[in-house]
C-alpha positions as a Markdown table, in Angstrom:
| # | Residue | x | y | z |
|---|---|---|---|---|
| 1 | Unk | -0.7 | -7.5 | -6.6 |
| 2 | Unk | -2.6 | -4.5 | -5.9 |
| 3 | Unk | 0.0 | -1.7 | -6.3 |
| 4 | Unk | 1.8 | -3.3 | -9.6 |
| 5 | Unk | 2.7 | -0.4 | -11.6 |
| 6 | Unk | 2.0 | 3.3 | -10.5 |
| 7 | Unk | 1.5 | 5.8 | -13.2 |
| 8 | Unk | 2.5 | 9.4 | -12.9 |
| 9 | Unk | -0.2 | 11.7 | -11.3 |
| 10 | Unk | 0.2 | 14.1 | -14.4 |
| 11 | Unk | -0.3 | 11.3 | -16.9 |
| 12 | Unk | -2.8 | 13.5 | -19.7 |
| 13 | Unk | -4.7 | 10.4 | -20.6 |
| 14 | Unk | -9.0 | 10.5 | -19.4 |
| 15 | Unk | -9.7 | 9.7 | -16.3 |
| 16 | Unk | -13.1 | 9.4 | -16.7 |
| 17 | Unk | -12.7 | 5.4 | -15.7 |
| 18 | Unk | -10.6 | 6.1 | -13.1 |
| 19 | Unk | -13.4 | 4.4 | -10.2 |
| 20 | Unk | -14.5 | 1.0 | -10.9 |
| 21 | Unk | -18.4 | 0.4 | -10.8 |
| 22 | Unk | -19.3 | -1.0 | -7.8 |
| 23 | Unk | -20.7 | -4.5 | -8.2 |
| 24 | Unk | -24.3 | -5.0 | -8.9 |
| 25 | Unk | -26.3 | -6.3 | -6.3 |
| 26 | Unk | -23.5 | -5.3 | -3.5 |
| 27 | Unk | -25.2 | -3.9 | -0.1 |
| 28 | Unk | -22.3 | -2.6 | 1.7 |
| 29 | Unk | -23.3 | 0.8 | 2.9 |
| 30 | Unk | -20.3 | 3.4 | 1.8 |
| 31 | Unk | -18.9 | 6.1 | 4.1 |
| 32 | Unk | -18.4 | 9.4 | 3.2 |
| 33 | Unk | -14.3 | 10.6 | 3.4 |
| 34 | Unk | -13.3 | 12.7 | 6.7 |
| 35 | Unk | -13.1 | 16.0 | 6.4 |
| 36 | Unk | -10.0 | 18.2 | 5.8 |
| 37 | Unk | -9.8 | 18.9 | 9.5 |
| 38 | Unk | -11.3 | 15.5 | 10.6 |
| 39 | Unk | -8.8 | 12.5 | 10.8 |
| 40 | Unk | -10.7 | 8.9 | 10.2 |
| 41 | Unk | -11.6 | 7.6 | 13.5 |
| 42 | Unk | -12.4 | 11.1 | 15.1 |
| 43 | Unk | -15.6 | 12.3 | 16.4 |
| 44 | Unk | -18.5 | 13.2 | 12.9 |
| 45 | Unk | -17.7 | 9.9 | 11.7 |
| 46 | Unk | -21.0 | 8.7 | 9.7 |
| 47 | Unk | -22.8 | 6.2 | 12.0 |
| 48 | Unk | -23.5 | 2.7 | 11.0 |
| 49 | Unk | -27.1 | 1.8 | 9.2 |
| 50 | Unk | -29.3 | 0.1 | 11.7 |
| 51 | Unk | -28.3 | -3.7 | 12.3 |
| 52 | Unk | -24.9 | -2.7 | 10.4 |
| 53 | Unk | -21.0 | -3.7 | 10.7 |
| 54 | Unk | -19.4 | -1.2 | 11.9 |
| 55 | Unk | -16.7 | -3.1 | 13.7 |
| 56 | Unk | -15.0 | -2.1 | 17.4 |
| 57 | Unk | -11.7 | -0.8 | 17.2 |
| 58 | Unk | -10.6 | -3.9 | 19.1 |
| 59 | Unk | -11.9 | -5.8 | 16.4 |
| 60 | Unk | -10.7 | -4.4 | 13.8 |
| 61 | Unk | -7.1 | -4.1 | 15.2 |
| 62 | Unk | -6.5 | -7.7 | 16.7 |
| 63 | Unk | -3.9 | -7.2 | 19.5 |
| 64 | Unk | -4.5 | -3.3 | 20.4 |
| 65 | Unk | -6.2 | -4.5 | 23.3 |
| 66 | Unk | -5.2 | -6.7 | 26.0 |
| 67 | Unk | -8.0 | -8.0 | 26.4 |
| 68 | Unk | -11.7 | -7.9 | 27.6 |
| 69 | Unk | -12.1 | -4.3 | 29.4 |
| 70 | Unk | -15.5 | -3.5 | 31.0 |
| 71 | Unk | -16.0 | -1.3 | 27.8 |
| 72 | Unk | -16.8 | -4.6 | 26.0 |
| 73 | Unk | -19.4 | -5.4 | 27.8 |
| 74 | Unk | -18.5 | -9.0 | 28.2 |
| 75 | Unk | -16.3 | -10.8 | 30.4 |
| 76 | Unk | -14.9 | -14.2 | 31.1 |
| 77 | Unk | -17.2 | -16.8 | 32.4 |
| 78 | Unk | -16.8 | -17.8 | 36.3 |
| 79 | Unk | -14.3 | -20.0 | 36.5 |
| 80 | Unk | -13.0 | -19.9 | 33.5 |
| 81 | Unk | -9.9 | -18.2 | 32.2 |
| 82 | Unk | -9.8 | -15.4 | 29.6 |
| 83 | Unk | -7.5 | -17.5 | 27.1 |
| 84 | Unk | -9.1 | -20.9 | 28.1 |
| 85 | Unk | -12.7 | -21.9 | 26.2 |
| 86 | Unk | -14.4 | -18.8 | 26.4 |
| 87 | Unk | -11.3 | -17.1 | 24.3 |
| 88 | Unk | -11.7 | -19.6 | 21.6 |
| 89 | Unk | -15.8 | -19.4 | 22.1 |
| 90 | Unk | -15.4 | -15.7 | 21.8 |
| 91 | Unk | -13.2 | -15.7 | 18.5 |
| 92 | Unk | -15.7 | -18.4 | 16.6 |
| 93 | Unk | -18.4 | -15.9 | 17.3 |
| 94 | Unk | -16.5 | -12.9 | 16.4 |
| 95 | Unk | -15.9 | -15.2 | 12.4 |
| 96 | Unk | -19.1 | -16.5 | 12.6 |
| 97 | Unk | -20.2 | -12.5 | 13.4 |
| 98 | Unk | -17.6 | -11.4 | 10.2 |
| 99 | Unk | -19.6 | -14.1 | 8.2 |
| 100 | Unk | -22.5 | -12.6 | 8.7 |
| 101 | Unk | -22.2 | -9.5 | 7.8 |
| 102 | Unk | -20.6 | -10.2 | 5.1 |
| 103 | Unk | -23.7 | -12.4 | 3.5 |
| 104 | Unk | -25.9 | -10.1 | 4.4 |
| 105 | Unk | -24.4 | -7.0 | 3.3 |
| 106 | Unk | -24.0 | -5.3 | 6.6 |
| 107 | Unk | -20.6 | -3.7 | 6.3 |
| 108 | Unk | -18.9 | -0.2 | 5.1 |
| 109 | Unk | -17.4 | 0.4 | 2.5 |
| 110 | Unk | -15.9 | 4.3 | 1.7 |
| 111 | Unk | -16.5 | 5.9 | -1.8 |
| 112 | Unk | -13.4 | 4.2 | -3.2 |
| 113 | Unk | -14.4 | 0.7 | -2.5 |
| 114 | Unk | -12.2 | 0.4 | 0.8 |
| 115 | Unk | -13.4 | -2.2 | 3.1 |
| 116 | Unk | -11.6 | -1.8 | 6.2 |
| 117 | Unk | -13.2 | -4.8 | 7.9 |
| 118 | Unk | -12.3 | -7.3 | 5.3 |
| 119 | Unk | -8.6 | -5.8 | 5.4 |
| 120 | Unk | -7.6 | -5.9 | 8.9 |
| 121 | Unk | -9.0 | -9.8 | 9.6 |
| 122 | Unk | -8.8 | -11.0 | 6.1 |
| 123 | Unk | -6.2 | -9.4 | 3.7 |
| 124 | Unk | -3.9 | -8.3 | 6.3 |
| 125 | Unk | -4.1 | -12.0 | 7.9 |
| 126 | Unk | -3.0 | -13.5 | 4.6 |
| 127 | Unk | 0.1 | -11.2 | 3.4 |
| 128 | Unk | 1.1 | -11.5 | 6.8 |
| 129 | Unk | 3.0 | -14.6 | 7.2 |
| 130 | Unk | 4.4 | -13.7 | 3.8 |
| 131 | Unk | 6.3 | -10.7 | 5.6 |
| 132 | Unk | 6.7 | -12.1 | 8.8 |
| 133 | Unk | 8.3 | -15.8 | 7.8 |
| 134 | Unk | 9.4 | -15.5 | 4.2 |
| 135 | Unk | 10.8 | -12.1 | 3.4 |
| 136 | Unk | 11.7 | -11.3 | 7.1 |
| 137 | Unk | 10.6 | -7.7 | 6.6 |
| 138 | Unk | 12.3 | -5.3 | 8.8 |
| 139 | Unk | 11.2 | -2.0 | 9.7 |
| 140 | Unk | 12.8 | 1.1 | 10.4 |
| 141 | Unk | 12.2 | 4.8 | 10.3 |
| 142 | Unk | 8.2 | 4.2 | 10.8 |
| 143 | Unk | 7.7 | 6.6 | 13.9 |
| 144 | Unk | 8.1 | 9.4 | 10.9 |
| 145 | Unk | 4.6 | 8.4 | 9.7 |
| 146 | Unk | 2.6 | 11.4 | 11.8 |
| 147 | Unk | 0.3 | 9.5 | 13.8 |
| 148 | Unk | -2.7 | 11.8 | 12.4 |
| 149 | Unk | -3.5 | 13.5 | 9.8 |
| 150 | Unk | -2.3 | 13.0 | 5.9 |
| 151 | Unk | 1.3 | 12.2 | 4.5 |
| 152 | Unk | 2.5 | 11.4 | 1.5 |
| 153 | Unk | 4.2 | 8.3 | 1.2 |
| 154 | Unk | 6.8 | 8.1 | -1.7 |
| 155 | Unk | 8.7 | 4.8 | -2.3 |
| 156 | Unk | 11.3 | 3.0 | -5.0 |
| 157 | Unk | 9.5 | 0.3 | -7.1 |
| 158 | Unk | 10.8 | -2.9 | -8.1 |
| 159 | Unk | 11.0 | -6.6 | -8.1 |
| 160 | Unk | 9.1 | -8.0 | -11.6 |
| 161 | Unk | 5.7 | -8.0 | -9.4 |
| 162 | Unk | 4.5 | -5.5 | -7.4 |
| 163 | Unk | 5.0 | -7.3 | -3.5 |
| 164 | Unk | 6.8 | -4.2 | -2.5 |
| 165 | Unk | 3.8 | -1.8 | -2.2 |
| 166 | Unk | 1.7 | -4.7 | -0.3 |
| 167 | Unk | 4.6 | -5.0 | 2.0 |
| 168 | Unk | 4.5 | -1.4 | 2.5 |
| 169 | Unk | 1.3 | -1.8 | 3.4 |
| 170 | Unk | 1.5 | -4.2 | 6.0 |
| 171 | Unk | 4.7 | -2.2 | 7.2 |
| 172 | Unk | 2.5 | 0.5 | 8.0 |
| 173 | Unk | -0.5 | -1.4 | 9.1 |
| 174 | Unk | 1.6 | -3.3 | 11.8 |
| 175 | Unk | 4.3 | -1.4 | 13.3 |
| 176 | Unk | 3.1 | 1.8 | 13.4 |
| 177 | Unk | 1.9 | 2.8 | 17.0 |
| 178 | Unk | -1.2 | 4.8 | 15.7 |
| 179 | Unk | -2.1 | 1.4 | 13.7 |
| 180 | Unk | -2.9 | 3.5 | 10.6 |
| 181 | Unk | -3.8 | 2.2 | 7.1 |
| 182 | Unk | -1.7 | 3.0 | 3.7 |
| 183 | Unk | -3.7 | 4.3 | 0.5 |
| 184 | Unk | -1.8 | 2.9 | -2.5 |
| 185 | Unk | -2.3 | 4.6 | -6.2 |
| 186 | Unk | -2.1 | 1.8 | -8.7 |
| 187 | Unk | -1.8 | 1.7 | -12.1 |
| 188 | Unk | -5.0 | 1.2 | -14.6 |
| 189 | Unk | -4.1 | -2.0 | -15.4 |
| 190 | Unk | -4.6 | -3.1 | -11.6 |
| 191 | Unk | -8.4 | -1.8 | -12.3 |
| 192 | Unk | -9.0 | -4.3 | -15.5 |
| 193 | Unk | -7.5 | -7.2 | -13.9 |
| 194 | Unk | -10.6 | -9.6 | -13.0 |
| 195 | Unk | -9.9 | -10.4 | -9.0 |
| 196 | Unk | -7.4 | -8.0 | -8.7 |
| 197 | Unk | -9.6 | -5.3 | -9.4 |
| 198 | Unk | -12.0 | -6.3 | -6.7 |
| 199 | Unk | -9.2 | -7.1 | -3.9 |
| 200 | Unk | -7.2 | -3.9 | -5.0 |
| 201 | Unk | -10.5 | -1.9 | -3.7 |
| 202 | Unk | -11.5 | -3.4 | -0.6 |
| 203 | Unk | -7.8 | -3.2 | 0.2 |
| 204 | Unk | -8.1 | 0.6 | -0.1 |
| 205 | Unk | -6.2 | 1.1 | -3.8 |
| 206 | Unk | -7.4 | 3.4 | -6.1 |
| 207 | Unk | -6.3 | 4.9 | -9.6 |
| 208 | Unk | -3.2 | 6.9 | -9.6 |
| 209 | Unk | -4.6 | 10.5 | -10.4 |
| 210 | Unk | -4.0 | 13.9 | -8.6 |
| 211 | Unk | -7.4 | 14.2 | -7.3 |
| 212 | Unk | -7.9 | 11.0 | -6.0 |
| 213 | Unk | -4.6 | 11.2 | -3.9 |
| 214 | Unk | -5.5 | 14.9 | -2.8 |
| 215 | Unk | -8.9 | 13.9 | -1.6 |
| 216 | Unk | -7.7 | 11.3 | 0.4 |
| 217 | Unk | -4.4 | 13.3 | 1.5 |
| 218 | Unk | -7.3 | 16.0 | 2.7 |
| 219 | Unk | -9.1 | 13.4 | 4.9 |
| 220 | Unk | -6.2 | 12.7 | 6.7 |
| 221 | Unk | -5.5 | 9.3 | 5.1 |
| 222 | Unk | -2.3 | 7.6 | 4.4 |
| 223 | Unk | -1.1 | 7.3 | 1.0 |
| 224 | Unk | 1.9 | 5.6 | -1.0 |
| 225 | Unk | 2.5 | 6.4 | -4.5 |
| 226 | Unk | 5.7 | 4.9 | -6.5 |
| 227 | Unk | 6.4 | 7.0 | -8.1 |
| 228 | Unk | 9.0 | 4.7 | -10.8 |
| 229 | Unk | 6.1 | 3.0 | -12.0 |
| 230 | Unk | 6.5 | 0.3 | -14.7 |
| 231 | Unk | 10.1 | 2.1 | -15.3 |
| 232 | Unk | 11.4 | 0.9 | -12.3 |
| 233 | Unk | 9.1 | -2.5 | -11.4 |
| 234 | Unk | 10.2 | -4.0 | -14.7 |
| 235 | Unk | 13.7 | -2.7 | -14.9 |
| 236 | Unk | 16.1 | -5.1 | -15.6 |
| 237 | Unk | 18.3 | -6.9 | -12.9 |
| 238 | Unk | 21.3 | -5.6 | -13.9 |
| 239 | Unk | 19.6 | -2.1 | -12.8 |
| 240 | Unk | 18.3 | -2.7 | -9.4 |
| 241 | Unk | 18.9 | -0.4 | -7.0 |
| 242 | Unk | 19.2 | 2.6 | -9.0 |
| 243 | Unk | 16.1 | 4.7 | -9.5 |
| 244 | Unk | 14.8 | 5.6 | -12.5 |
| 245 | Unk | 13.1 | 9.2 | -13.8 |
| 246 | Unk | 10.4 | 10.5 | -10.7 |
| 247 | Unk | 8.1 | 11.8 | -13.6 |
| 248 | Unk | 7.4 | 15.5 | -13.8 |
| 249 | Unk | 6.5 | 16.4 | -9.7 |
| 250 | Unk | 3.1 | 15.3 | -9.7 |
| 251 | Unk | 3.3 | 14.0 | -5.9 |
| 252 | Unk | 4.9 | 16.9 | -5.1 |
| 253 | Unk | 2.1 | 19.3 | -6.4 |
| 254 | Unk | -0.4 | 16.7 | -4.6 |
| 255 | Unk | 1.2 | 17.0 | -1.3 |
| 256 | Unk | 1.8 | 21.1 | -1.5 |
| 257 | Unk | -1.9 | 21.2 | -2.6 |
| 258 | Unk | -3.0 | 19.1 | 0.1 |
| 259 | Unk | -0.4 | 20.2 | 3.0 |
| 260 | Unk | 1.0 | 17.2 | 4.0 |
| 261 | Unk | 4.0 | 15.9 | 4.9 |
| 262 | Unk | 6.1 | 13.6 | 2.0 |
| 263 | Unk | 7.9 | 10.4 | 3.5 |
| 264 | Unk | 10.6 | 9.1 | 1.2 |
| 265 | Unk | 10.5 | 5.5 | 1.8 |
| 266 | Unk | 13.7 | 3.1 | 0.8 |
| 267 | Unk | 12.9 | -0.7 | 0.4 |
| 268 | Unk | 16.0 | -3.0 | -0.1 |
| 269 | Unk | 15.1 | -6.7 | -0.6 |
| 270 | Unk | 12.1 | -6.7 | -3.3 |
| 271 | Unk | 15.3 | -6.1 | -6.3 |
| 272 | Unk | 16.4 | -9.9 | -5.9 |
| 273 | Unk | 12.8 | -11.8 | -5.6 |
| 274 | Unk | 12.2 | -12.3 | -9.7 |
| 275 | Unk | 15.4 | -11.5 | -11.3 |
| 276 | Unk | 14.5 | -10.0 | -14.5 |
| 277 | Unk | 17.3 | -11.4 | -17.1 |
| 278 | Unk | 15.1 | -10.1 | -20.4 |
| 279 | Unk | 11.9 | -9.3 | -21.7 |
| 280 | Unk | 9.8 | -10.4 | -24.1 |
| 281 | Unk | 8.4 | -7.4 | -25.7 |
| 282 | Unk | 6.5 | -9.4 | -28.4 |
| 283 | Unk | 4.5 | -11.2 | -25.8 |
| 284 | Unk | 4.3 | -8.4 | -23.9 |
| 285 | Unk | 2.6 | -6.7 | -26.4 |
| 286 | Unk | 0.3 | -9.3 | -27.4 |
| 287 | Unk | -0.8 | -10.1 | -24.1 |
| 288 | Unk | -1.5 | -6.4 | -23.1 |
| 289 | Unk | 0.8 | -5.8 | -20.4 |
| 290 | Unk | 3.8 | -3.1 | -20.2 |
| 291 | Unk | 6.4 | -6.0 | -19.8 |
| 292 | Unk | 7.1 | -10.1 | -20.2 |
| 293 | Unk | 9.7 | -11.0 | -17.5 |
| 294 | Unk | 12.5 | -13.6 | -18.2 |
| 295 | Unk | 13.9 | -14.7 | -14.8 |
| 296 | Unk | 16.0 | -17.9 | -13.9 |
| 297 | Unk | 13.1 | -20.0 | -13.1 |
| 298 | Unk | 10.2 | -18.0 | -15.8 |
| 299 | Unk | 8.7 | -19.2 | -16.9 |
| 300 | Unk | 11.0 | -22.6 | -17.5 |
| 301 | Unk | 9.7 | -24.2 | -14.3 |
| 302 | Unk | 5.8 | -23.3 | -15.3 |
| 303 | Unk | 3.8 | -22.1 | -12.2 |
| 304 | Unk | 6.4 | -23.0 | -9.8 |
| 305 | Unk | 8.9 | -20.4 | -11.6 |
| 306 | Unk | 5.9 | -17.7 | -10.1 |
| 307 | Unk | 7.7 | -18.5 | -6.9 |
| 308 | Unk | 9.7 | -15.3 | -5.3 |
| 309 | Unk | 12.9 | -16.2 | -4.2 |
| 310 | Unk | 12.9 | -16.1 | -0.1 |
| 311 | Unk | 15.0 | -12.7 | -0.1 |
| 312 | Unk | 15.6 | -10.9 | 3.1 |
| 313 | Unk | 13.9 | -7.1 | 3.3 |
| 314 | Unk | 14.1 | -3.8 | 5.1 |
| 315 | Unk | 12.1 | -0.8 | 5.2 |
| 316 | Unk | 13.2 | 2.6 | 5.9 |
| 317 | Unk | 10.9 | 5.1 | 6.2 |
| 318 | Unk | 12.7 | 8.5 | 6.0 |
| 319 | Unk | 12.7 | 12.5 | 7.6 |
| 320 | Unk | 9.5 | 13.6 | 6.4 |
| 321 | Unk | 10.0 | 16.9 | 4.2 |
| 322 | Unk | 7.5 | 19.3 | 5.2 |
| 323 | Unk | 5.0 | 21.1 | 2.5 |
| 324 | Unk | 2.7 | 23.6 | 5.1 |
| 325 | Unk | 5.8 | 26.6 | 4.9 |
| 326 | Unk | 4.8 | 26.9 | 1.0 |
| 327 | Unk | 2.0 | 29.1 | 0.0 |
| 328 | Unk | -0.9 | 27.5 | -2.1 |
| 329 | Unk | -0.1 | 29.1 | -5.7 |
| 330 | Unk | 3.9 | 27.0 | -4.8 |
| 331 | Unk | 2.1 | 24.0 | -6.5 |
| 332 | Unk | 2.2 | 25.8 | -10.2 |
| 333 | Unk | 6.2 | 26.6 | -9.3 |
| 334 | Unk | 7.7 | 24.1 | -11.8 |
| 335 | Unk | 11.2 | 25.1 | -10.1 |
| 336 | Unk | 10.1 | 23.9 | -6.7 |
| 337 | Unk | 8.5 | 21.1 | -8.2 |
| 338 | Unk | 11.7 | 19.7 | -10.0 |
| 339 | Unk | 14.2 | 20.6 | -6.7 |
| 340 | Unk | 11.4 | 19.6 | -4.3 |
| 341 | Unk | 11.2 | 15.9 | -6.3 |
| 342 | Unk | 14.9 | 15.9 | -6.7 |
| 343 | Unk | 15.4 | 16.1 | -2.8 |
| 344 | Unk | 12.8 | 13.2 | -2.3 |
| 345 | Unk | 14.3 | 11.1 | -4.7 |
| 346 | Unk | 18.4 | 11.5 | -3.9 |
| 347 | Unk | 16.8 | 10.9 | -0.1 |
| 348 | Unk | 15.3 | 7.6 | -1.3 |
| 349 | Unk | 19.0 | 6.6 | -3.3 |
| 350 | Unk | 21.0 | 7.5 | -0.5 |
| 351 | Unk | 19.4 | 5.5 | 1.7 |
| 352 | Unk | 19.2 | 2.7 | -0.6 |
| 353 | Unk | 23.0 | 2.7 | -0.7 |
| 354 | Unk | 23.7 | 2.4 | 3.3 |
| 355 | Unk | 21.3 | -0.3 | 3.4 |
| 356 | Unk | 22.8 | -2.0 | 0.8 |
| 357 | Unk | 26.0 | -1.5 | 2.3 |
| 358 | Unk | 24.9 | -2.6 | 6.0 |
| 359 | Unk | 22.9 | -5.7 | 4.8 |
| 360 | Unk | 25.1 | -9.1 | 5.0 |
| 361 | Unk | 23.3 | -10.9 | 2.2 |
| 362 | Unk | 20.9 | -11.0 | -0.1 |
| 363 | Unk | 18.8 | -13.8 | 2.1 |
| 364 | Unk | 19.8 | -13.5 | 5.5 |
C-alpha cells in the first residue's frame, strides 16, 4: 500500500524525518543517483562491489530478451532445447543466485532505499496477477512517458486504499517499451507503518517533499505524485470521479525546477473497489489515521470485507505539458503556478469523463 496518501509538496511541516534509517545490520551496498545529464542505466553508472549483485539487464527485466544471446555467455546444452531442462535448470539457479545475494548482502540499494532487484522479480511478480487477472488493467496513452530522462507523473487518487498508485506502477513498469521504473511520493504515514515502511523503500517510494522529487526528477527517474492526497483517496463514494483541490502548485514548481515533462495521468476503475459509505472519524482519530472507511462489506464481514471488489480499470496516460520553454526564476510565478496546475488537473477530469462515458460497466 505503498503510495496511500500523498501530501502536498509544500506541506510546511519538518522534514527532518523525511528518510527512514536504514536497518541495522543491512549490507546492501547503496548507489549514488545519476546525474542531471545521466539517465539510470547509462554509461558512469557506479560499479558493483567485488562479488556483488548487480543484476543483468535480462535479469532484471524478465522477457526483454528472447533468449540466450552469445552475450550471456551461456548456451543450451547439446541436444537439449532452450525451453526444455536446461530452461528450468537455468531459472532455479538464477532464484537460488537471488537467494544468495540476498543472505549475504550482495545487492544495491540507491540512497532512498530502492532495491531494484527485489522489485522487478519479487514485488513486481506479486502485484502482477492482481492487475493482470483481477482488475483487468488496461493501458493507454503510455508511449507519452519519454523513454529517457525525468517526467512528472501526476495522477487522480482514490479508492479507500491506495491500489491505484501500485497499479501505476506496474503500468509503467510493464508496458512501457523503455521498461522504465515509477518513483512514487507517499505520504508520512506510509513511513511509520511497520512492513509497509520497509516494502514502500525497496519498491522505490519515498516521502512526498519538493527536494526529494526534484532530485530524483534531476537523475532522470520517473516519478508519480497524487497530488489529491487523503482528500481524494478517502473521499466519499458519492464523490468519485470528481477531483478534489490540487494543493497550492507544488508539482508544478518541482517539475519547472527540474525541467521535466508533467504527464497527467486519468485512472478509472480504483473509485468502485471499497465503496466508502461513511467514516468513522472517532476511530479514525483514535487509531491515528486521516480516515475510518465504512463500505458494504467493512468491516461487517471482518477480514474478508478487506477484499476489493473485482472492478474493471483503465489507465490513460495523457499529452505531456512541457516545462523546458519556462525560465528558472517561472518556479516563484504563483500565476503560472495556479494556471499551469489548473491545465493539468481539468486534463486529468476531462479525461476521466470520456472514459467514464466509453466504459460498459463497472466490472467488465
Amino acid at each position: 500500500m505503498a503510495d496511500a496518501k500523498v501530501i502536498p509538496f509544500d506541506d510546511d511541516r519538518s522534514r527532518a524525518r523525511r528518510r527512514p534509517a536504514r536497518a541495522e545490520g543491512e549490507a546492501a551496498a547503496v548507489r549514488a543517483l545519476p546525474g542531471p545529464q545521466q539517465a539510470p542505466g547509462e554509461s558512469g553508472k557506479p560499479g558493483r562491489p567485488e562479488g556483488g549483485s548487480e543484476v543483468p539487464e535480462a535479469s532484471r527485466n524478465p522477457g526483454a530478451s528472447g533468449g540466450s544471446g552469445p552475450e550471456t555467455g551461456v548456451g543450451p546444452e547439446p541436444g537439449r532445447g532452450a525451453s526444455g531442462g536446461s530452461g528450468w535448470e537455468r531459472r532455479l539457479a538464477s532464484g537460488l543466485a537471488f537467494l544468495r545475494r540476498r543472505v549475504t548482502g550482495e545487492y544495491e540499494v540507491d540512497e532512498f532505499g530502492y532495491d531494484e532487484e527485489l522489485t522487478d522479480q519479487v514485488l513486481m511478480s506479486l502485484l502482477r496477477p492482481l492487475y493482470e487477472k483481477y482488475f483487468r488493467v488496461e493501458v493507454k496513452g503510455v508511449e507519452n512517458i519519454p523513454a529517457k530522462g525525468g517526467a512528472l507523473i501526476v495522477a487522480n487518487h482514490s479508492g479507500t486504499l491506495p491500489l491505484d498508485g501500485l497499479m501505476m506502477q506496474v503500468a509503467v513498469h510493464d508496458h512501457h517499451p523503455a521498461g522504465r521504473h515509477l518513483r512514487l511520493l507517499a505520504a508520512d504515514l506510509v513511513f511509520v507503518l511497520p512492513v509497509v515502511n520497509e516494502l514502500a523503500r525497496k519498491a522505490g517510494h519515498t516521502l512526498a517533499c519538493a527536494e526529494d522529487a526534484e532530485r530524483l526528477l534531476r537523475a532522470g527517474e520517473i516519478v508519480g505524485v497524487m497530488p489529491e492526497g487523503f482528500k481524494g483517496i478517502g473521499k466519499p463514494f458519492g464523490e468519485r470521479y470528481k477531483l478534489q483541490r490540487f494543493g497550492r502548485g507544488g508539482f508544478v514548481s518541482t517539475a519547472l525546477r527540474a525541467g521535466v515533462p508533467i504527464v497527467p495521468c486519468s485512472i478509472v476503475g480504483a473509485e468502485e473497489i471499497y465503496p466508502m459509505l461513511g467514516n468513522a472519524k472517532t476511530l479514525a482519530r483514535v487509531l491515528g489515521f486521516p480516515y475510518f472507511p465504512l463500505t458494504p462489506t467493512f468491516p461487517w464481514l471482518g477480514p474478508l470485507g478487506a477484499l476489493p471488489l473485482p472492478t474493471k480499470w483503465t489507465i490513460q496516460f495523457g499529452e505531456p505539458i512541457e516545462t523546458d520553454s519556462y525560465a528558472p526564476e517561472a518556479a516563484e510565478d504563483p500565476m503560472l503556478m495556479f494556471n499551469l496546475t489548473d491545465q493539468v488537473r481539468e486534463q486529468i477530469q476531462h479525461t476521466l469523463y470520456k472514459l467514464l462515458v466509453q466504459r460498459r460497466s463497472v466490472f467488465f
